[in-house]
Short mmCIF file of C-alpha atoms in Angstrom, two decimals:
data_model
loop_
_atom_site.label_atom_id
_atom_site.label_comp_id
_atom_site.label_asym_id
_atom_site.label_seq_id
_atom_site.Cartn_x
_atom_site.Cartn_y
_atom_site.Cartn_z
CA UNK A 1 74.86 -50.76 -60.61
CA UNK A 2 74.46 -51.16 -56.82
CA UNK A 3 73.11 -54.47 -55.54
CA UNK A 4 70.38 -54.77 -52.88
CA UNK A 5 71.36 -56.68 -49.81
CA UNK A 6 68.39 -58.57 -48.29
CA UNK A 7 67.49 -57.37 -44.81
CA UNK A 8 67.46 -60.16 -42.27
CA UNK A 9 64.16 -60.59 -40.44
CA UNK A 10 64.24 -59.51 -36.82
CA UNK A 11 64.27 -62.51 -34.51
CA UNK A 12 60.90 -63.27 -32.94
CA UNK A 13 60.91 -62.75 -29.21
CA UNK A 14 60.00 -65.82 -27.19
CA UNK A 15 57.76 -63.62 -25.06
CA UNK A 16 55.82 -62.67 -28.22
CA UNK A 17 55.37 -66.35 -29.04
CA UNK A 18 54.26 -66.97 -25.47
CA UNK A 19 51.76 -64.14 -25.83
CA UNK A 20 50.33 -65.75 -28.97
CA UNK A 21 49.94 -69.04 -27.10
CA UNK A 22 48.19 -67.31 -24.21
CA UNK A 23 45.80 -65.63 -26.66
CA UNK A 24 44.86 -69.01 -28.11
CA UNK A 25 44.32 -70.46 -24.66
CA UNK A 26 42.01 -67.58 -23.73
CA UNK A 27 40.02 -67.86 -26.95
CA UNK A 28 36.83 -69.48 -25.64
CA UNK A 29 33.19 -69.35 -26.64
CA UNK A 30 29.90 -69.55 -24.77
CA UNK A 31 26.71 -71.47 -25.33
CA UNK A 32 23.20 -71.40 -23.88
CA UNK A 33 23.06 -74.19 -21.30
CA UNK A 34 20.67 -74.79 -18.41
CA UNK A 35 22.47 -73.94 -15.17
CA UNK A 36 20.43 -73.56 -11.99
CA UNK A 37 23.18 -71.68 -10.14
CA UNK A 38 23.66 -69.21 -12.97
CA UNK A 39 19.90 -68.72 -13.41
CA UNK A 40 19.43 -68.07 -9.68
CA UNK A 41 22.30 -65.58 -9.74
CA UNK A 42 20.97 -63.67 -12.75
CA UNK A 43 17.46 -63.56 -11.25
CA UNK A 44 18.78 -62.05 -8.02
CA UNK A 45 20.88 -59.57 -10.01
CA UNK A 46 17.83 -58.64 -12.11
CA UNK A 47 15.86 -58.11 -8.88
CA UNK A 48 18.59 -55.67 -7.75
CA UNK A 49 19.33 -57.65 -4.59
CA UNK A 50 22.87 -58.06 -3.20
CA UNK A 51 24.11 -61.62 -3.76
CA UNK A 52 26.81 -63.48 -1.82
CA UNK A 53 28.41 -66.52 -3.46
CA UNK A 54 29.79 -69.08 -1.02
CA UNK A 55 32.29 -71.62 -2.31
CA UNK A 56 35.64 -73.24 -1.77
CA UNK A 57 38.74 -71.52 -3.21
CA UNK A 58 39.25 -72.17 -6.91
CA UNK A 59 35.62 -73.23 -7.49
CA UNK A 60 35.08 -70.52 -10.14
CA UNK A 61 33.24 -67.73 -8.31
CA UNK A 62 35.36 -64.93 -9.78
CA UNK A 63 35.24 -66.46 -13.27
CA UNK A 64 31.44 -66.72 -13.04
CA UNK A 65 31.17 -63.04 -12.10
CA UNK A 66 33.49 -62.00 -14.92
CA UNK A 67 31.46 -63.99 -17.42
CA UNK A 68 28.20 -62.61 -16.00
CA UNK A 69 29.40 -59.01 -16.37
CA UNK A 70 30.42 -59.70 -19.97
CA UNK A 71 27.12 -61.40 -20.83
CA UNK A 72 25.08 -58.57 -19.29
CA UNK A 73 27.34 -55.93 -20.86
CA UNK A 74 28.09 -54.37 -17.48
CA UNK A 75 31.52 -52.97 -16.59
CA UNK A 76 33.01 -55.03 -13.77
CA UNK A 77 34.58 -53.33 -10.75
CA UNK A 78 36.35 -55.71 -8.37
CA UNK A 79 37.11 -54.62 -4.80
CA UNK A 80 38.98 -56.99 -2.47
CA UNK A 81 37.22 -56.24 0.79
CA UNK A 82 39.89 -57.79 3.02
CA UNK A 83 42.67 -55.41 1.88
CA UNK A 84 40.70 -52.21 2.51
CA UNK A 85 40.22 -50.03 5.55
CA UNK A 86 36.80 -49.10 6.94
CA UNK A 87 37.28 -45.54 5.67
CA UNK A 88 37.53 -46.88 2.10
CA UNK A 89 33.81 -47.70 2.32
CA UNK A 90 32.55 -45.07 4.76
CA UNK A 91 34.50 -42.27 3.05
CA UNK A 92 37.62 -40.27 3.82
CA UNK A 93 37.09 -36.97 5.68
CA UNK A 94 38.10 -33.94 3.62
CA UNK A 95 38.34 -30.56 5.37
CA UNK A 96 36.74 -27.77 3.35
CA UNK A 97 37.04 -24.01 3.50
CA UNK A 98 34.87 -23.58 6.58
CA UNK A 99 34.19 -26.84 8.45
CA UNK A 100 32.16 -25.00 11.09
CA UNK A 101 29.68 -23.88 8.39
CA UNK A 102 29.87 -26.63 5.78
CA UNK A 103 30.89 -29.59 7.89
CA UNK A 104 33.47 -32.17 6.84
CA UNK A 105 32.45 -34.09 3.71
CA UNK A 106 33.35 -37.77 3.32
CA UNK A 107 35.15 -38.30 0.02
CA UNK A 108 34.41 -41.60 -1.79
CA UNK A 109 37.17 -43.80 -3.31
CA UNK A 110 38.02 -43.56 -7.00
CA UNK A 111 36.27 -46.83 -7.98
CA UNK A 112 32.98 -45.51 -6.60
CA UNK A 113 33.35 -42.28 -8.58
CA UNK A 114 33.95 -44.30 -11.77
CA UNK A 115 30.81 -46.36 -11.15
CA UNK A 116 28.72 -43.21 -10.69
CA UNK A 117 30.12 -41.68 -13.87
CA UNK A 118 29.36 -44.86 -15.83
CA UNK A 119 25.83 -44.98 -14.40
CA UNK A 120 25.82 -48.76 -14.46
CA UNK A 121 28.07 -51.66 -13.61
CA UNK A 122 28.64 -54.78 -11.53
CA UNK A 123 30.39 -54.16 -8.21
CA UNK A 124 32.15 -57.34 -7.09
CA UNK A 125 33.15 -57.44 -3.42
CA UNK A 126 35.59 -60.35 -3.23
CA UNK A 127 37.02 -62.16 -0.17
CA UNK A 128 34.23 -60.90 2.06
CA UNK A 129 34.78 -63.57 4.72
CA UNK A 130 38.37 -62.40 5.29
CA UNK A 131 37.32 -58.80 5.94
CA UNK A 132 37.68 -57.93 9.65
CA UNK A 133 34.58 -56.90 11.64
CA UNK A 134 35.36 -53.16 11.34
CA UNK A 135 35.37 -53.41 7.54
CA UNK A 136 32.18 -55.50 7.58
CA UNK A 137 30.50 -52.78 9.65
CA UNK A 138 31.54 -50.16 7.09
CA UNK A 139 30.11 -52.31 4.30
CA UNK A 140 26.62 -52.26 5.85
CA UNK A 141 25.74 -48.87 4.41
CA UNK A 142 27.18 -49.73 1.01
CA UNK A 143 25.18 -52.95 0.70
CA UNK A 144 21.89 -51.64 2.13
CA UNK A 145 21.80 -47.96 1.23
CA UNK A 146 24.27 -48.09 -1.70
CA UNK A 147 26.17 -45.13 -0.21
CA UNK A 148 29.93 -44.65 -0.03
CA UNK A 149 30.77 -41.49 1.86
CA UNK A 150 28.67 -38.69 0.40
CA UNK A 151 28.17 -40.59 -2.86
CA UNK A 152 25.16 -42.73 -3.79
CA UNK A 153 25.53 -45.49 -6.35
CA UNK A 154 23.07 -45.20 -9.26
CA UNK A 155 20.27 -47.75 -9.76
CA UNK A 156 22.15 -49.31 -12.68
CA UNK A 157 24.84 -50.71 -10.37
CA UNK A 158 24.39 -54.27 -9.09
CA UNK A 159 26.27 -55.68 -6.07
CA UNK A 160 27.63 -59.24 -5.88
CA UNK A 161 30.06 -60.54 -3.25
CA UNK A 162 32.01 -63.77 -2.83
CA UNK A 163 33.31 -65.54 0.26
CA UNK A 164 35.02 -68.74 1.29
CA UNK A 165 33.80 -70.79 4.25
CA UNK A 166 35.73 -69.95 7.39
CA UNK A 167 37.33 -73.41 7.39
CA UNK A 168 39.00 -72.71 4.04
CA UNK A 169 39.45 -68.94 4.20
CA UNK A 170 42.82 -67.32 4.84
CA UNK A 171 42.46 -65.84 8.34
CA UNK A 172 38.68 -65.91 7.92
CA UNK A 173 35.96 -64.32 10.02
CA UNK A 174 32.31 -65.21 10.41
CA UNK A 175 30.05 -62.69 8.71
CA UNK A 176 28.30 -60.35 11.13
CA UNK A 177 24.52 -61.01 11.37
CA UNK A 178 23.53 -57.51 10.14
CA UNK A 179 25.70 -57.86 7.02
CA UNK A 180 24.70 -61.49 6.34
CA UNK A 181 21.01 -60.60 6.53
CA UNK A 182 21.42 -58.13 3.66
CA UNK A 183 22.45 -60.78 1.10
CA UNK A 184 20.93 -63.55 -0.96
CA UNK A 185 23.29 -66.43 -0.15
CA UNK A 186 24.02 -68.88 -2.97
CA UNK A 187 26.20 -71.95 -2.50
CA UNK A 188 28.52 -72.13 -5.51
CA UNK A 189 29.60 -75.61 -6.54
CA UNK A 190 31.16 -77.02 -9.67
CA UNK A 191 29.38 -79.13 -12.27
CA UNK A 192 31.70 -81.78 -13.70
CA UNK A 193 30.25 -81.56 -17.23
CA UNK A 194 30.36 -77.75 -17.26
CA UNK A 195 34.00 -77.70 -16.14
CA UNK A 196 35.07 -80.31 -18.71
CA UNK A 197 33.26 -78.57 -21.55
CA UNK A 198 34.53 -75.17 -20.41
CA UNK A 199 38.14 -76.33 -20.32
CA UNK A 200 37.50 -77.59 -23.84
CA UNK A 201 36.70 -74.02 -24.85
CA UNK A 202 32.94 -73.61 -24.36
CA UNK A 203 31.42 -72.18 -21.17
CA UNK A 204 27.73 -71.68 -20.33
CA UNK A 205 26.30 -68.26 -21.11
CA UNK A 206 24.54 -66.13 -18.51
CA UNK A 207 21.46 -64.30 -19.76
CA UNK A 208 18.97 -62.06 -18.02
CA UNK A 209 15.66 -63.84 -17.32
CA UNK A 210 12.91 -63.23 -19.85
CA UNK A 211 10.12 -61.68 -17.82
CA UNK A 212 6.65 -62.00 -19.36
CA UNK A 213 4.99 -58.52 -19.16
CA UNK A 214 1.50 -60.01 -18.99
CA UNK A 215 2.49 -62.09 -15.93
CA UNK A 216 3.83 -59.25 -13.78
CA UNK A 217 0.63 -58.39 -11.82
CA UNK A 218 -0.13 -62.09 -11.32
CA UNK A 219 3.47 -62.75 -10.19
CA UNK A 220 3.34 -59.99 -7.57
CA UNK A 221 -0.03 -61.22 -6.27
CA UNK A 222 1.24 -64.81 -6.10
CA UNK A 223 4.41 -63.79 -4.22
CA UNK A 224 2.47 -61.75 -1.68
CA UNK A 225 -0.04 -64.54 -1.04
CA UNK A 226 2.75 -67.08 -0.64
CA UNK A 227 4.80 -65.11 1.89
CA UNK A 228 1.89 -63.57 3.80
CA UNK A 229 0.02 -66.88 3.93
CA UNK A 230 2.98 -68.65 5.55
CA UNK A 231 3.79 -65.87 8.02
CA UNK A 232 0.14 -65.52 9.03
CA UNK A 233 0.12 -69.21 9.96
CA UNK A 234 3.68 -69.24 11.37
CA UNK A 235 4.28 -65.85 13.07
CA UNK A 236 7.40 -67.19 14.81
CA UNK A 237 9.13 -67.23 11.39
CA UNK A 238 8.88 -63.47 10.90
CA UNK A 239 12.14 -62.93 12.78
CA UNK A 240 14.36 -65.75 14.02
CA UNK A 241 17.99 -64.96 14.79
CA UNK A 242 19.99 -68.23 14.86
CA UNK A 243 21.70 -69.25 18.08
CA UNK A 244 25.08 -70.26 16.65
CA UNK A 245 27.60 -67.75 15.33
CA UNK A 246 28.15 -69.74 12.14
CA UNK A 247 24.46 -69.84 11.21
CA UNK A 248 24.11 -66.12 11.97
CA UNK A 249 26.62 -65.51 9.20
CA UNK A 250 24.30 -67.17 6.67
CA UNK A 251 20.69 -66.69 5.60
CA UNK A 252 18.05 -66.33 8.32
CA UNK A 253 14.50 -64.96 8.47
CA UNK A 254 13.78 -61.33 9.26
CA UNK A 255 11.32 -58.77 7.84
CA UNK A 256 14.16 -57.60 5.57
CA UNK A 257 14.95 -61.06 4.22
CA UNK A 258 11.25 -61.90 3.79
CA UNK A 259 10.87 -58.74 1.71
CA UNK A 260 13.76 -59.94 -0.48
CA UNK A 261 12.14 -63.37 -0.70
CA UNK A 262 8.88 -61.84 -1.89
CA UNK A 263 10.74 -60.03 -4.68
CA UNK A 264 12.57 -63.20 -5.73
CA UNK A 265 9.34 -65.23 -5.87
CA UNK A 266 7.77 -62.55 -8.07
CA UNK A 267 10.77 -62.51 -10.43
CA UNK A 268 11.00 -66.31 -10.58
CA UNK A 269 7.25 -66.57 -11.28
CA UNK A 270 7.33 -63.93 -14.01
CA UNK A 271 10.34 -65.66 -15.59
CA UNK A 272 8.79 -69.11 -15.40
CA UNK A 273 11.78 -70.48 -13.45
CA UNK A 274 11.80 -74.03 -12.16
CA UNK A 275 11.05 -75.03 -8.60
CA UNK A 276 14.72 -75.98 -8.13
CA UNK A 277 15.85 -72.44 -8.98
CA UNK A 278 13.20 -70.98 -6.68
CA UNK A 279 14.40 -73.31 -3.93
CA UNK A 280 17.98 -72.02 -4.25
CA UNK A 281 16.79 -68.42 -3.98
CA UNK A 282 14.30 -68.89 -1.13
CA UNK A 283 16.59 -71.04 1.03
CA UNK A 284 19.45 -68.64 0.28
CA UNK A 285 17.46 -65.72 1.68
CA UNK A 286 15.63 -67.00 4.77
CA UNK A 287 17.51 -70.26 5.44
CA UNK A 288 16.78 -73.93 4.84
CA UNK A 289 14.08 -74.49 7.47
CA UNK A 290 11.83 -71.47 6.77
CA UNK A 291 12.61 -71.77 3.06
CA UNK A 292 11.42 -75.37 2.87
CA UNK A 293 8.28 -74.46 4.81
CA UNK A 294 7.59 -71.70 2.30
CA UNK A 295 8.13 -74.05 -0.65
CA UNK A 296 5.72 -76.57 0.88
CA UNK A 297 3.19 -73.79 1.41
CA UNK A 298 3.56 -72.72 -2.23
CA UNK A 299 2.97 -76.31 -3.32
CA UNK A 300 -0.27 -76.37 -1.33
CA UNK A 301 -1.37 -73.16 -3.04
CA UNK A 302 -1.27 -75.01 -6.36
CA UNK A 303 -3.38 -77.93 -5.16
CA UNK A 304 -6.82 -78.28 -6.75
CA UNK A 305 -9.86 -77.40 -4.66
CA UNK A 306 -11.22 -80.62 -3.05
CA UNK A 307 -14.79 -79.49 -3.72
CA UNK A 308 -14.09 -79.11 -7.44
CA UNK A 309 -12.59 -82.60 -7.51
CA UNK A 310 -15.66 -84.04 -5.77
CA UNK A 311 -17.96 -82.24 -8.20
CA UNK A 312 -16.42 -84.01 -11.22
CA UNK A 313 -14.38 -87.00 -10.02
CA UNK A 314 -14.23 -88.88 -13.34
CA UNK A 315 -12.88 -85.85 -15.22
CA UNK A 316 -10.62 -84.53 -12.45
CA UNK A 317 -7.06 -83.48 -13.30
CA UNK A 318 -4.75 -84.50 -10.45
CA UNK A 319 -1.17 -83.23 -9.90
CA UNK A 320 1.58 -85.24 -11.61
CA UNK A 321 4.04 -85.07 -8.71
CA UNK A 322 3.49 -87.92 -6.29
CA UNK A 323 3.65 -85.86 -3.09
CA UNK A 324 1.22 -83.26 -4.45
CA UNK A 325 -1.16 -85.97 -5.69
CA UNK A 326 -1.09 -87.59 -2.27
CA UNK A 327 -1.84 -84.22 -0.63
CA UNK A 328 -4.75 -83.61 -3.04
CA UNK A 329 -6.30 -87.00 -2.26
CA UNK A 330 -5.84 -86.46 1.47
CA UNK A 331 -7.56 -83.09 1.08
CA UNK A 332 -10.55 -84.72 -0.59
CA UNK A 333 -10.88 -87.31 2.19
CA UNK A 334 -10.62 -84.50 4.77
CA UNK A 335 -13.40 -82.61 2.96
CA UNK A 336 -15.66 -85.68 3.10
CA UNK A 337 -14.86 -86.14 6.79
CA UNK A 338 -15.77 -82.47 7.47
CA UNK A 339 -19.13 -82.77 5.64
CA UNK A 340 -20.02 -86.42 5.23
CA UNK A 341 -22.92 -87.58 3.06
CA UNK A 342 -23.51 -90.53 0.74
CA UNK A 343 -23.04 -88.63 -2.55
CA UNK A 344 -19.74 -87.08 -1.49
CA UNK A 345 -18.48 -90.42 -0.17
CA UNK A 346 -19.29 -92.12 -3.51
CA UNK A 347 -17.64 -89.27 -5.43
CA UNK A 348 -14.47 -89.66 -3.36
CA UNK A 349 -14.30 -93.37 -4.26
CA UNK A 350 -14.72 -92.48 -7.94
CA UNK A 351 -11.87 -90.00 -7.59
CA UNK A 352 -9.60 -92.68 -6.09
CA UNK A 353 -10.35 -94.88 -9.11
CA UNK A 354 -9.40 -91.94 -11.33
CA UNK A 355 -6.12 -91.61 -9.40
CA UNK A 356 -5.30 -95.30 -9.95
CA UNK A 357 -6.00 -94.97 -13.67
CA UNK A 358 -3.77 -91.90 -14.11
CA UNK A 359 -0.91 -92.43 -11.65
CA UNK A 360 0.87 -94.63 -9.14
CA UNK A 361 -1.66 -97.01 -7.50
CA UNK A 362 0.11 -97.09 -4.13
CA UNK A 363 -0.82 -93.45 -3.50
CA UNK A 364 -4.49 -94.37 -2.93
CA UNK A 365 -3.87 -96.96 -0.19
CA UNK A 366 -3.95 -94.59 2.79
CA UNK A 367 -6.81 -92.38 1.48
CA UNK A 368 -8.83 -95.51 0.65
CA UNK A 369 -8.36 -96.92 4.14
CA UNK A 370 -9.37 -93.62 5.73
CA UNK A 371 -12.35 -93.20 3.41
CA UNK A 372 -13.56 -96.71 4.22
CA UNK A 373 -13.57 -95.84 7.92
CA UNK A 374 -16.03 -92.99 7.22
CA UNK A 375 -18.77 -95.33 5.92
CA UNK A 376 -22.06 -95.17 7.77
CA UNK A 377 -24.32 -98.18 8.32
CA UNK A 378 -26.96 -97.24 5.74
CA UNK A 379 -24.41 -96.56 2.96
CA UNK A 380 -24.06 -99.34 0.43
CA UNK A 381 -20.56 -100.22 -0.75
CA UNK A 382 -20.06 -98.56 -4.17
CA UNK A 383 -18.99 -100.77 -7.10
CA UNK A 384 -15.86 -98.63 -7.56
CA UNK A 385 -14.38 -100.17 -4.41
CA UNK A 386 -13.98 -103.46 -6.28
CA UNK A 387 -11.58 -101.70 -8.68
CA UNK A 388 -9.40 -100.69 -5.73
CA UNK A 389 -9.46 -103.88 -3.72
CA UNK A 390 -6.59 -105.44 -5.62
CA UNK A 391 -4.39 -102.36 -5.11
CA UNK A 392 -5.02 -102.25 -1.37
CA UNK A 393 -4.52 -106.01 -0.96
CA UNK A 394 -1.26 -105.95 -2.93
CA UNK A 395 0.02 -103.04 -0.84
CA UNK A 396 -0.80 -104.83 2.40
CA UNK A 397 0.95 -107.97 1.18
CA UNK A 398 4.02 -105.90 0.33
CA UNK A 399 3.99 -104.33 3.80
CA UNK A 400 3.68 -107.75 5.42
CA UNK A 401 6.55 -109.11 3.32
CA UNK A 402 8.71 -106.15 4.29
CA UNK A 403 7.90 -106.72 7.97
CA UNK A 404 8.80 -110.41 7.70
CA UNK A 405 12.11 -109.53 6.00
CA UNK A 406 13.01 -107.09 8.78
CA UNK A 407 12.13 -109.70 11.43
CA UNK A 408 14.34 -112.25 9.67
CA UNK A 409 17.26 -109.81 9.61
CA UNK A 410 16.86 -109.07 13.31
CA UNK A 411 16.65 -112.81 14.09
CA UNK A 412 19.83 -113.46 12.07
CA UNK A 413 21.74 -111.01 14.22
#
């Protein structure tokens, strides 16, 4: 009877073992986690605006885009702008049967054809700051009109780019002003806790903003009032091309970028995003100076009407934020100055008492001093002033102590 000889197991390849180890290392999960950068990016993507991520090499821009595409279930197409020719974006001329009759069509590259066939996707233009000026010029039509040669990208395709600052880019170029003005610029930095937790296997998850359908008309109206209100008061901000070459390659105000800003305010309002997220988007579209002016203007839009506060000072609801509360109190004093009478003056004092009871007492010092200067000879001092006298006296003593301390320091020198 024949005997069975055991078959020796084939030796395991070390490359197979290495592959198993790599699989384990790549096995990560995601979790919902507040991330202002990620929220600003997803809002701009939802608004169908081209986004440009600025960050040092190795900061995680590419990884963030890969994770975003996965979370949004969009196929990711990566194009390294610096290794392409201008014709790769403007289209390659293809001679047909009768050029004199039909012209010479511009054939798009294969990646553009795949995006059109898919109907949706995330187009990632990497290393934008190392693309030479001729390539940047060819990208203008792609970013603005979404055209590559004779092909038009479908509405389901979103465009995101990434760039390194010129100081850290390999053979970098400043972005041309026309191209820079077509993007929402976001500064991409690392968060220590996010990196540590991500290296431990859990990264934050990108999700599309939840837009409240009932808030859409209100969000559009709010965005239009915010932008138009600022530009009506500050017409010089409508178009301001920066003087320096470096700043021209970043965000700056133009009718195009203000239109993008309006869209972003509407999306952020409908999504209930925080002021910090809105600040990233606004400053990344029109620049820091105009952006901060717009944010301050938006804050003033939310201030309560001084006349309503004077009508019911004891039941008034004042803003929680100190700067907004100060602005509301200053507005009330200005309203009394514009139309002074005894009843309004007394109501303003009652409102200052309300402010002391519900917030930081030091905020009423300046309004109280100004309001006191508006008193006319036949107006009796209201009893409410006695409730504020201690606050004002304490503040003055603190100012005097600070002045004495500064004088002592200067004398010691």
